[in-house]
PDB file of C-alpha atoms and ligand atoms in Angstrom:
ATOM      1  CA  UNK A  50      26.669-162.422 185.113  1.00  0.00           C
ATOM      2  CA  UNK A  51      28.308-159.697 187.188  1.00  0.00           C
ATOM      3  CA  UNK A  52      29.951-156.866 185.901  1.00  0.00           C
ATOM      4  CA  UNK A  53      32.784-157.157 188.828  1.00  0.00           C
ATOM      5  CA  UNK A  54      34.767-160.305 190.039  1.00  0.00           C
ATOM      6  CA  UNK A  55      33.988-161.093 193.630  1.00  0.00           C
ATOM      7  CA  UNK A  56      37.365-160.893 194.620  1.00  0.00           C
ATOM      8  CA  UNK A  57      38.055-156.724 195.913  1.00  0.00           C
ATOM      9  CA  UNK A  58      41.987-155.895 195.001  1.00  0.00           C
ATOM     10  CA  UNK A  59      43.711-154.470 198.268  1.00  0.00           C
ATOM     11  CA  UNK A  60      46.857-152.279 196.980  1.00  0.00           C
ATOM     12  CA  UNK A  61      49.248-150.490 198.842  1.00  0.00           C
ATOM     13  CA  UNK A  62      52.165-148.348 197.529  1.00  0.00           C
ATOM     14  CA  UNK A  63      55.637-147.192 198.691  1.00  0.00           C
ATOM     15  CA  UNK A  64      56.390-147.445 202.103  1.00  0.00           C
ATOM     16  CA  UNK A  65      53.235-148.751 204.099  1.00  0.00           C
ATOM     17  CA  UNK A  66      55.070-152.070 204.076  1.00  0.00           C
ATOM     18  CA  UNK A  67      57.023-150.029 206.947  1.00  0.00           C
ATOM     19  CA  UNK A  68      54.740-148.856 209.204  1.00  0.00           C
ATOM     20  CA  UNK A  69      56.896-149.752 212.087  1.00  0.00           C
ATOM     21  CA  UNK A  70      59.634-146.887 211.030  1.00  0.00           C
ATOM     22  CA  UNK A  71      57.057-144.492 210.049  1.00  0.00           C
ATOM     23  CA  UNK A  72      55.239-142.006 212.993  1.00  0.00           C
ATOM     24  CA  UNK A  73      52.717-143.369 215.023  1.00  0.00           C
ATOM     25  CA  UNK A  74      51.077-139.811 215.538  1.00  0.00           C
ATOM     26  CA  UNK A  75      50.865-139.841 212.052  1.00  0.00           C
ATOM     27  CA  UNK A  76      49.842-143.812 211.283  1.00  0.00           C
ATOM     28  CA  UNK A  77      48.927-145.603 214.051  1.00  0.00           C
ATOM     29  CA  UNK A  78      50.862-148.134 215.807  1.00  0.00           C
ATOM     30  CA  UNK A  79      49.995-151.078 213.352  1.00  0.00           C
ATOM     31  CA  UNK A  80      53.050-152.746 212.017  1.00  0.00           C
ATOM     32  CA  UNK A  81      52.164-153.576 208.133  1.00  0.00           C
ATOM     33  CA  UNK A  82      51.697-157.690 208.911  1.00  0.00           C
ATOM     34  CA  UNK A  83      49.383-156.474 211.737  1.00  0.00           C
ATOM     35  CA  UNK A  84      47.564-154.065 209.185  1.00  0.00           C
ATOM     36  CA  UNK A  85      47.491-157.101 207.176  1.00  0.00           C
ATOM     37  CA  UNK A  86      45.190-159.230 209.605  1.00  0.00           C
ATOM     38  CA  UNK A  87      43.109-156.331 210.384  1.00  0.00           C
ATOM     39  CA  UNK A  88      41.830-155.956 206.595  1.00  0.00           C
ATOM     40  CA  UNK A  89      41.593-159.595 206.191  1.00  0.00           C
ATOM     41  CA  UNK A  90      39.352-159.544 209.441  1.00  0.00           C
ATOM     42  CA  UNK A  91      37.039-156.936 208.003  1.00  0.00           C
ATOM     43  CA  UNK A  92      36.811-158.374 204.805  1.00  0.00           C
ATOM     44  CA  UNK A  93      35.616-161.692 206.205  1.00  0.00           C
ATOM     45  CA  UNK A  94      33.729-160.097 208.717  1.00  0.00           C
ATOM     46  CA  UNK A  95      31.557-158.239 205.758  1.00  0.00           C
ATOM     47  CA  UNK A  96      31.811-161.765 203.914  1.00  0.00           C
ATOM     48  CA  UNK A  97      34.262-160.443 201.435  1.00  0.00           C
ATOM     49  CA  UNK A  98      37.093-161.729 199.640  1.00  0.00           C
ATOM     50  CA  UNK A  99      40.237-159.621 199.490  1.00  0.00           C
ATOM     51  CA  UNK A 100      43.856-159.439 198.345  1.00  0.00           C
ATOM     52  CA  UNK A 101      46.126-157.577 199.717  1.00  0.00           C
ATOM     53  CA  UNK A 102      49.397-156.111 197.753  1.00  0.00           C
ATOM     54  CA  UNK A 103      51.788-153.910 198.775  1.00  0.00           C
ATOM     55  CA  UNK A 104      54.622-152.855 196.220  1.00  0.00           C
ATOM     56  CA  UNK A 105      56.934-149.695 196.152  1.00  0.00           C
ATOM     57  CA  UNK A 106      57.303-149.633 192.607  1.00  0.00           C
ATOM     58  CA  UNK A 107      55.265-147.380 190.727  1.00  0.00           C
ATOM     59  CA  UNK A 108      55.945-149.779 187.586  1.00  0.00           C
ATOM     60  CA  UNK A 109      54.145-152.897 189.724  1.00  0.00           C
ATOM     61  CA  UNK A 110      51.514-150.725 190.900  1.00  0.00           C
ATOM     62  CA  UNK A 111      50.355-150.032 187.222  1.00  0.00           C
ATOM     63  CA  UNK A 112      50.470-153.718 185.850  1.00  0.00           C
ATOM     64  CA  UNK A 113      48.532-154.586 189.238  1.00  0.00           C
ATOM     65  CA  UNK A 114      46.097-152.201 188.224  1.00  0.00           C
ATOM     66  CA  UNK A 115      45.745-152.846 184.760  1.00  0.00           C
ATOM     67  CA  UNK A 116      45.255-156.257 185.771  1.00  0.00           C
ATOM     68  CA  UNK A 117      42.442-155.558 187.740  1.00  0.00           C
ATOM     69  CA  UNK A 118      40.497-153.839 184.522  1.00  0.00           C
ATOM     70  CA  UNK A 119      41.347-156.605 182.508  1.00  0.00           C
ATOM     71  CA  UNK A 120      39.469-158.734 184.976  1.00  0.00           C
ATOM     72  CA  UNK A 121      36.765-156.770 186.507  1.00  0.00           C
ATOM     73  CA  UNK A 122      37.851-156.440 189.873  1.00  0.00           C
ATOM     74  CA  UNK A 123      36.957-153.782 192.411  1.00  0.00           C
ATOM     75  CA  UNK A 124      40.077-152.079 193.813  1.00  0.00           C
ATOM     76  CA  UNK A 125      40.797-150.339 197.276  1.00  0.00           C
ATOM     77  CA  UNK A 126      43.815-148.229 196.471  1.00  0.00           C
ATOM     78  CA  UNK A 127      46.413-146.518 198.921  1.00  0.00           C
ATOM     79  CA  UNK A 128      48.545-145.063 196.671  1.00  0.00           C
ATOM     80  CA  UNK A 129      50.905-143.271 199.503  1.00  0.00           C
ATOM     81  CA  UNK A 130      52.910-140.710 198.211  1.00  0.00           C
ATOM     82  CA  UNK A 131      52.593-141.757 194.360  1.00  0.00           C
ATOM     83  CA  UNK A 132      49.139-140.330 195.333  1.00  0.00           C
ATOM     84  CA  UNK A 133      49.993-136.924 194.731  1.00  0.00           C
ATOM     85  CA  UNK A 134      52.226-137.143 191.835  1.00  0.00           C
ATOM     86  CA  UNK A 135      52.090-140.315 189.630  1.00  0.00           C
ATOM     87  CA  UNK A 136      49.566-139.675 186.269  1.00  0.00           C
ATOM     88  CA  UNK A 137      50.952-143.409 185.601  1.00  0.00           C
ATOM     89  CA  UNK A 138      48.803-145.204 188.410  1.00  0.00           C
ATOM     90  CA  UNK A 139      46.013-141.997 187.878  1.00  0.00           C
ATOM     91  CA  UNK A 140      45.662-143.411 183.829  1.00  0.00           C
ATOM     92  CA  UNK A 141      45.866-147.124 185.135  1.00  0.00           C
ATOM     93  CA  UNK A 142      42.996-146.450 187.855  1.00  0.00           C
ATOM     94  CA  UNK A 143      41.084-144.995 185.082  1.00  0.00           C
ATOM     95  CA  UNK A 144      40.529-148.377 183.525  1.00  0.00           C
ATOM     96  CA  UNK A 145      38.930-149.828 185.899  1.00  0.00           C
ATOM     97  CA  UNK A 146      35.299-149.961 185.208  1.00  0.00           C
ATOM     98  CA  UNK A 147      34.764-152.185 188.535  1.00  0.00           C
ATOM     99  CA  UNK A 148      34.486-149.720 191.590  1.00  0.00           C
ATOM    100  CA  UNK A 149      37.760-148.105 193.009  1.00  0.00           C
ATOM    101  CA  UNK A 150      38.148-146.201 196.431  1.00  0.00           C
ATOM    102  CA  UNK A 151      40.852-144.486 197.915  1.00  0.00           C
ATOM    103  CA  UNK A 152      42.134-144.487 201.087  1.00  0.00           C
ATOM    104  CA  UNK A 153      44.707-142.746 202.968  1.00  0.00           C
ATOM    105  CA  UNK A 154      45.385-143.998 207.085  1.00  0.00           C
ATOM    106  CA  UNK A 155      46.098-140.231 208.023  1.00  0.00           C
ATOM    107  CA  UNK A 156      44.259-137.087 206.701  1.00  0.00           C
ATOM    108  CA  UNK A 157      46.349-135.769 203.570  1.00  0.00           C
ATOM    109  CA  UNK A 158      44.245-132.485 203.480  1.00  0.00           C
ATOM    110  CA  UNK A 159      45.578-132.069 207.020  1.00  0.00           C
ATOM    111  CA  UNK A 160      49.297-132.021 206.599  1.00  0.00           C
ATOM    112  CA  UNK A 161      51.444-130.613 204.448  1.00  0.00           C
ATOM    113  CA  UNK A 162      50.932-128.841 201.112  1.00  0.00           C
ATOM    114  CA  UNK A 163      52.013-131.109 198.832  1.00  0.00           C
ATOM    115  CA  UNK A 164      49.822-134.128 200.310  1.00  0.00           C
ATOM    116  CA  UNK A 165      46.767-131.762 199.334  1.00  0.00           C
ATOM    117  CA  UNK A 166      46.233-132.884 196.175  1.00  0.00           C
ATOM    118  CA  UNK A 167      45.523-136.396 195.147  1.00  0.00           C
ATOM    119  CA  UNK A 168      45.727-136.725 191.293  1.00  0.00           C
ATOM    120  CA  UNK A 169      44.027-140.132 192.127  1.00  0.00           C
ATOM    121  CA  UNK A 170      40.501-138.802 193.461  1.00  0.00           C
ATOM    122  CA  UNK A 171      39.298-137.768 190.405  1.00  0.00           C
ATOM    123  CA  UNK A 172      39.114-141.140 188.572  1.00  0.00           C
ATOM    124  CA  UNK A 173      37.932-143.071 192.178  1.00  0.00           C
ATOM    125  CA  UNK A 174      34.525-143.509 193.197  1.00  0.00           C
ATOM    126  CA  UNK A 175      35.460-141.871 196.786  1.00  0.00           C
ATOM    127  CA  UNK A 176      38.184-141.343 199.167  1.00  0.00           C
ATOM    128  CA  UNK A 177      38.106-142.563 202.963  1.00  0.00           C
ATOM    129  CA  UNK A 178      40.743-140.602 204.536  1.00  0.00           C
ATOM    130  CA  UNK A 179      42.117-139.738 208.095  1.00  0.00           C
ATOM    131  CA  UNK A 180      40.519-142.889 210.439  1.00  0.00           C
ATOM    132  CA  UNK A 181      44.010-144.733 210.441  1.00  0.00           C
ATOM    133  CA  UNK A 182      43.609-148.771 209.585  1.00  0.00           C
ATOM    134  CA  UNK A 183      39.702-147.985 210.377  1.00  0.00           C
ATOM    135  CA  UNK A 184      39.805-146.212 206.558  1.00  0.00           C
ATOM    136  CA  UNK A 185      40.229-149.613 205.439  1.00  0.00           C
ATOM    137  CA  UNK A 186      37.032-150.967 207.689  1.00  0.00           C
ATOM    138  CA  UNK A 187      35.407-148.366 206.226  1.00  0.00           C
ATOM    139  CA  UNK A 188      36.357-148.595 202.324  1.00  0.00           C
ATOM    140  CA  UNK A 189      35.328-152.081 202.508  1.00  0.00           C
ATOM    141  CA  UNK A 190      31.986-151.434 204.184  1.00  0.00           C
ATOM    142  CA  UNK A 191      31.719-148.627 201.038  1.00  0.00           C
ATOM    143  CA  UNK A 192      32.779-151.330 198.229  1.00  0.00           C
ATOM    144  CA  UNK A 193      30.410-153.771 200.251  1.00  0.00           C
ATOM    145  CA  UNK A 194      27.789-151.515 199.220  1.00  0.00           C
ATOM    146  CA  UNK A 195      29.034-150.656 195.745  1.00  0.00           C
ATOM    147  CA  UNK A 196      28.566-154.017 194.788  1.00  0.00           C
ATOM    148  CA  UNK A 197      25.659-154.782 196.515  1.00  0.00           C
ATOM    149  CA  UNK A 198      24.067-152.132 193.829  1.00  0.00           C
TER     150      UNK A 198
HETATM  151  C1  DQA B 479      49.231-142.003 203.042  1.00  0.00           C
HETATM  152  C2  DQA B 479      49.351-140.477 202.940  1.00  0.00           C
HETATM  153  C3  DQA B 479      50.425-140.089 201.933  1.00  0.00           C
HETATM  154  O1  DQA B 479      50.543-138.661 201.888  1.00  0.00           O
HETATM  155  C4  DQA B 479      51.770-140.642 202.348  1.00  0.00           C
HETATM  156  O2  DQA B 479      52.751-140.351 201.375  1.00  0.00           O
HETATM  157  C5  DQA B 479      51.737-142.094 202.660  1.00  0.00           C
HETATM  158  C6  DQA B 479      50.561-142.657 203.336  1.00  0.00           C
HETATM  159  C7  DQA B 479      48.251-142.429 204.151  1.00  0.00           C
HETATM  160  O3  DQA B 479      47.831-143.586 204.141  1.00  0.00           O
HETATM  161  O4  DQA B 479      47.951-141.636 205.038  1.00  0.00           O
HETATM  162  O5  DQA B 479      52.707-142.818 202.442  1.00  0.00           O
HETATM  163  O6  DQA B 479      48.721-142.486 201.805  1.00  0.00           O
END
């Protein structure tokens, strides 16, 4: 049996669902539906199966999460801004024993201060930052290979 479900977790925190407010310079000019498609198109591209969940609660983001370790499933995680702040969604991604990556449409480390740390990394297998929707491309080309292992 495998250690992971097949299914790979998509999740998306606050305010990705509103990409079409938020600055293209900074995002890319992909509305959230049309960020949507794109992952769905990689995934079955790379023959993968993927959900994708976007919540701004921090509370939903945790029970999504702890759902995924109570079922084995891989996770690609945008946290957004709880990123750099929320130990909640940290201590949830730490029970995952299927793999997690982060990912981040714009390059954190590049802007301001605050978006420098990630209290995330540290409990993810990797981060894929700064390649706008192509992050997600390239997270599930990563997990691809994760499970392949
Ligand atoms: C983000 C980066 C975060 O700093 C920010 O709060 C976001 C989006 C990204 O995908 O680039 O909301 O996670």
């Amino acid at each position: 049996m495998s250690a992971s479900n097949s299914k790979i977790l998509v999740l998306n925190g606050p305010n990705l669902n509103r990409l079409d407010l938020r600055d293209t310079n900074t995002y890319g000019s992909m509305n959230w539906e049309q960020l949507v498609t794109f992952i769905n198109s990689c995934a079955k591209e790379l023959g993968l199966e993927v959900e994708v969940k976007q919540s701004n609660s921090e509370t939903e983001i945790t029970e999504s999460l702890q759902g995924a370790a109570q079922s084995h499933t891989p996770v690609i995680i945008n946290p957004a801004a709880f990123t750099h702040y929320s130990y909640a969604i940290r201590d949830a991604v730490e029970l995952i024993k299927a793999p997690v990556i982060e990912v981040h449409l714009s390059n954190p480390m590049a802007r301001e201060e605050f978006r420098h740390t990630s209290v995330v990394s540290g409990v993810a297998n990797g981060t894929i930052a700064g390649f706008g929707p192509n992050s997600y491309h390239l997270a599930l080309i990563a997990m691809s290979k994760l499970l392949s292992k």
